[in-house]
Every structure is written in C-alpha cells, then in structure tokens.
C-alpha cells in the first residue's frame, strides 16, 4: 500500500511479510528514496495476509488493520508521526474463518471507520463497526452462500443513494 503514513507530504510504502511475521514501512523522501525502513513484529503465530489503512482514532495519522488467515484474526495498529506502529487490539473473525480480504468505510453512517472482512473458510463477510476511538465492536456476520468462499471485498456507494 502506498500513502503518506507520517504526514511529511512524501509517499511511503507499507508492506506485510507473512514469512517473517512482520509489517514494514518504507518512509519516502524528497528524492523518492525509501531507505528508512521501520519493522514491526506481528509475533509468531500471526501471519499477516492482507491490510488496509485509514485514520481509526482521529489523530490525523493513518492506522492499519492487518488480517491473518491462519490465526483467524484481524489486528489494528495505530500509526505515529515517526512511522512506527503500536499494536492496539486483535479481534477474532471466528474459528476456521480464514479471512482473505478487507475493506474500510463508514457503513452505518456514524462518521466512524468500520472494517469489513471476507471470511472464506466459513462463507460470510464480517463487519466490525468502529466506535470512534480506534476500537471496534465484535464482528457481525452475513452469509455469502454455501461454498462461496469470498476472497476479496470493496465498499462504496454503488447505487448513488448516499448510504
């Protein structure tokens, strides 16, 4: 993912490494160089698979949600101005859920960021409603159909009803 994670007006590169159990942020500079690398461990047993970023706690810094298909969890990390990430909380997506895709948006119109994940192992999508302080309610699930194995998700106002 490419965005300005530390608010210095230069694009940064955020990657996840399942094999190394970490997330990495390469800070960009005026020369389009990414030599400053910040590594944050996700811990043994949490294999990061997919991610997305938005400001979850209203501090004007990008925060990150990372999903792990093997551990059946999502994890929220808060961003900081120096490019480091602080682990906040891990949320379960359910036994054998195997989350594979994640998107962010304000799905209930409360001006808070919500998280939606595809749970391919149990054929549903899970919605974690944001509480505005960087925390989320436990997931509510919606079936995608028997053997559907959802793998990717994107949110938007597709019918232009402003909801």
GROMACS .gro file of C-alpha atoms in nm:
model
  163
    1UNK     CA    1   0.000   0.000   0.000
    2UNK     CA    2   0.129   0.346  -0.087
    3UNK     CA    3   0.026   0.653   0.113
    4UNK     CA    4   0.172   0.926   0.336
    5UNK     CA    5   0.181   0.742   0.670
    6UNK     CA    6   0.383   1.000   0.868
    7UNK     CA    7   0.229   1.323   0.728
    8UNK     CA    8   0.552   1.458   0.577
    9UNK     CA    9   0.396   1.504   0.229
   10UNK     CA   10   0.603   1.219   0.082
   11UNK     CA   11   0.457   0.887  -0.020
   12UNK     CA   12   0.557   0.588   0.190
   13UNK     CA   13   0.533   0.215   0.114
   14UNK     CA   14   0.368  -0.023   0.360
   15UNK     CA   15   0.414  -0.399   0.316
   16UNK     CA   16   0.335  -0.715   0.508
   17UNK     CA   17   0.560  -1.019   0.536
   18UNK     CA   18   0.382  -1.342   0.631
   19UNK     CA   19   0.701  -1.547   0.640
   20UNK     CA   20   0.881  -1.301   0.867
   21UNK     CA   21   0.576  -1.226   1.087
   22UNK     CA   22   0.608  -0.851   1.043
   23UNK     CA   23   0.482  -0.534   0.883
   24UNK     CA   24   0.724  -0.286   0.728
   25UNK     CA   25   0.701   0.081   0.644
   26UNK     CA   26   0.946   0.233   0.399
   27UNK     CA   27   0.944   0.609   0.454
   28UNK     CA   28   0.967   0.815   0.138
   29UNK     CA   29   1.168   1.134   0.099
   30UNK     CA   30   1.214   1.422  -0.146
   31UNK     CA   31   1.438   1.203  -0.367
   32UNK     CA   32   1.174   0.928  -0.397
   33UNK     CA   33   1.407   0.711  -0.193
   34UNK     CA   34   1.279   0.459   0.059
   35UNK     CA   35   1.593   0.381   0.259
   36UNK     CA   36   1.443   0.442   0.603
   37UNK     CA   37   1.266   0.116   0.691
   38UNK     CA   38   1.066   0.058   1.008
   39UNK     CA   39   0.983  -0.302   1.100
   40UNK     CA   40   0.708  -0.401   1.344
   41UNK     CA   41   0.676  -0.764   1.451
   42UNK     CA   42   0.330  -0.921   1.439
   43UNK     CA   43   0.451  -1.203   1.662
   44UNK     CA   44   0.489  -1.573   1.598
   45UNK     CA   45   0.154  -1.729   1.511
   46UNK     CA   46   0.010  -1.419   1.345
   47UNK     CA   47   0.075  -1.449   0.972
   48UNK     CA   48  -0.019  -1.115   0.812
   49UNK     CA   49  -0.203  -1.173   0.485
   50UNK     CA   50  -0.378  -0.854   0.376
   51UNK     CA   51  -0.411  -0.497   0.504
   52UNK     CA   52  -0.583  -0.163   0.467
   53UNK     CA   53  -0.529   0.180   0.622
   54UNK     CA   54  -0.736   0.473   0.744
   55UNK     CA   55  -0.738   0.702   1.049
   56UNK     CA   56  -0.927   0.493   1.308
   57UNK     CA   57  -0.869   0.713   1.616
   58UNK     CA   58  -0.899   1.067   1.470
   59UNK     CA   59  -0.536   1.172   1.527
   60UNK     CA   60  -0.482   1.259   1.157
   61UNK     CA   61  -0.240   0.966   1.113
   62UNK     CA   62  -0.302   0.652   0.914
   63UNK     CA   63  -0.371   0.341   1.119
   64UNK     CA   64  -0.358  -0.009   0.976
   65UNK     CA   65  -0.574  -0.319   1.001
   66UNK     CA   66  -0.397  -0.645   0.914
   67UNK     CA   67  -0.572  -0.979   0.865
   68UNK     CA   68  -0.429  -1.326   0.931
   69UNK     CA   69  -0.593  -1.618   0.752
   70UNK     CA   70  -0.401  -1.872   0.959
   71UNK     CA   71  -0.477  -1.729   1.304
   72UNK     CA   72  -0.835  -1.624   1.209
   73UNK     CA   73  -0.789  -1.270   1.339
   74UNK     CA   74  -0.762  -0.908   1.241
   75UNK     CA   75  -0.524  -0.675   1.422
   76UNK     CA   76  -0.532  -0.296   1.449
   77UNK     CA   77  -0.210  -0.092   1.462
   78UNK     CA   78  -0.205   0.281   1.536
   79UNK     CA   79   0.031   0.496   1.331
   80UNK     CA   80   0.264   0.763   1.469
   81UNK     CA   81   0.449   1.064   1.323
   82UNK     CA   82   0.782   0.879   1.332
   83UNK     CA   83   0.642   0.595   1.121
   84UNK     CA   84   0.622   0.334   1.394
   85UNK     CA   85   0.307   0.136   1.465
   86UNK     CA   86   0.165   0.046   1.803
   87UNK     CA   87  -0.044  -0.270   1.826
   88UNK     CA   88  -0.382  -0.190   1.971
   89UNK     CA   89  -0.605  -0.494   1.968
   90UNK     CA   90  -0.665  -0.826   1.798
   91UNK     CA   91  -1.020  -0.923   1.701
   92UNK     CA   92  -1.134  -1.277   1.622
   93UNK     CA   93  -1.303  -1.349   1.291
   94UNK     CA   94  -1.422  -1.689   1.413
   95UNK     CA   95  -1.298  -2.046   1.422
   96UNK     CA   96  -1.163  -2.160   1.083
   97UNK     CA   97  -1.287  -1.835   0.923
   98UNK     CA   98  -0.973  -1.780   0.712
   99UNK     CA   99  -1.015  -1.406   0.643
  100UNK     CA  100  -0.881  -1.318   0.298
  101UNK     CA  101  -0.992  -0.966   0.211
  102UNK     CA  102  -1.050  -0.641   0.398
  103UNK     CA  103  -1.203  -0.304   0.317
  104UNK     CA  104  -1.280   0.007   0.520
  105UNK     CA  105  -1.565   0.257   0.514
  106UNK     CA  106  -1.840   0.421   0.714
  107UNK     CA  107  -2.107   0.158   0.656
  108UNK     CA  108  -2.354   0.270   0.926
  109UNK     CA  109  -2.321   0.648   0.870
  110UNK     CA  110  -2.192   0.740   1.216
  111UNK     CA  111  -1.877   0.913   1.083
  112UNK     CA  112  -1.655   0.632   1.216
  113UNK     CA  113  -1.440   0.390   1.017
  114UNK     CA  114  -1.579   0.036   1.001
  115UNK     CA  115  -1.398  -0.281   0.891
  116UNK     CA  116  -1.538  -0.549   0.658
  117UNK     CA  117  -1.357  -0.881   0.605
  118UNK     CA  118  -1.420  -1.179   0.378
  119UNK     CA  119  -1.425  -1.500   0.582
  120UNK     CA  120  -1.360  -1.756   0.308
  121UNK     CA  121  -1.345  -2.053   0.546
  122UNK     CA  122  -1.699  -2.004   0.676
  123UNK     CA  123  -1.864  -1.839   0.373
  124UNK     CA  124  -1.951  -1.500   0.514
  125UNK     CA  125  -1.842  -1.141   0.548
  126UNK     CA  126  -1.775  -0.995   0.891
  127UNK     CA  127  -1.846  -0.633   0.982
  128UNK     CA  128  -1.663  -0.466   1.271
  129UNK     CA  129  -1.832  -0.133   1.348
  130UNK     CA  130  -1.594   0.142   1.460
  131UNK     CA  131  -1.653   0.318   1.791
  132UNK     CA  132  -1.455   0.631   1.701
  133UNK     CA  133  -1.169   0.585   1.946
  134UNK     CA  134  -0.984   0.326   1.739
  135UNK     CA  135  -1.171   0.029   1.882
  136UNK     CA  136  -1.435  -0.182   1.714
  137UNK     CA  137  -1.740  -0.383   1.812
  138UNK     CA  138  -1.720  -0.762   1.775
  139UNK     CA  139  -1.799  -0.873   1.423
  140UNK     CA  140  -2.148  -0.927   1.291
  141UNK     CA  141  -2.154  -1.175   1.003
  142UNK     CA  142  -2.358  -1.201   0.684
  143UNK     CA  143  -2.369  -1.519   0.477
  144UNK     CA  144  -2.231  -1.514   0.123
  145UNK     CA  145  -2.381  -1.855   0.037
  146UNK     CA  146  -2.279  -2.218   0.070
  147UNK     CA  147  -1.932  -2.287  -0.076
  148UNK     CA  148  -1.898  -1.923  -0.190
  149UNK     CA  149  -1.554  -1.879  -0.026
  150UNK     CA  150  -1.545  -1.496  -0.052
  151UNK     CA  151  -1.192  -1.375  -0.116
  152UNK     CA  152  -1.200  -1.002  -0.188
  153UNK     CA  153  -1.420  -0.711  -0.087
  154UNK     CA  154  -1.460  -0.345  -0.177
  155UNK     CA  155  -1.712  -0.098  -0.039
  156UNK     CA  156  -1.873   0.205  -0.197
  157UNK     CA  157  -2.196   0.384  -0.277
  158UNK     CA  158  -2.264   0.179  -0.588
  159UNK     CA  159  -2.629   0.285  -0.628
  160UNK     CA  160  -2.561   0.656  -0.551
  161UNK     CA  161  -2.817   0.672  -0.268
  162UNK     CA  162  -2.563   0.838  -0.034
  163UNK     CA  163  -2.591   0.542   0.205
   0.00000   0.00000   0.00000
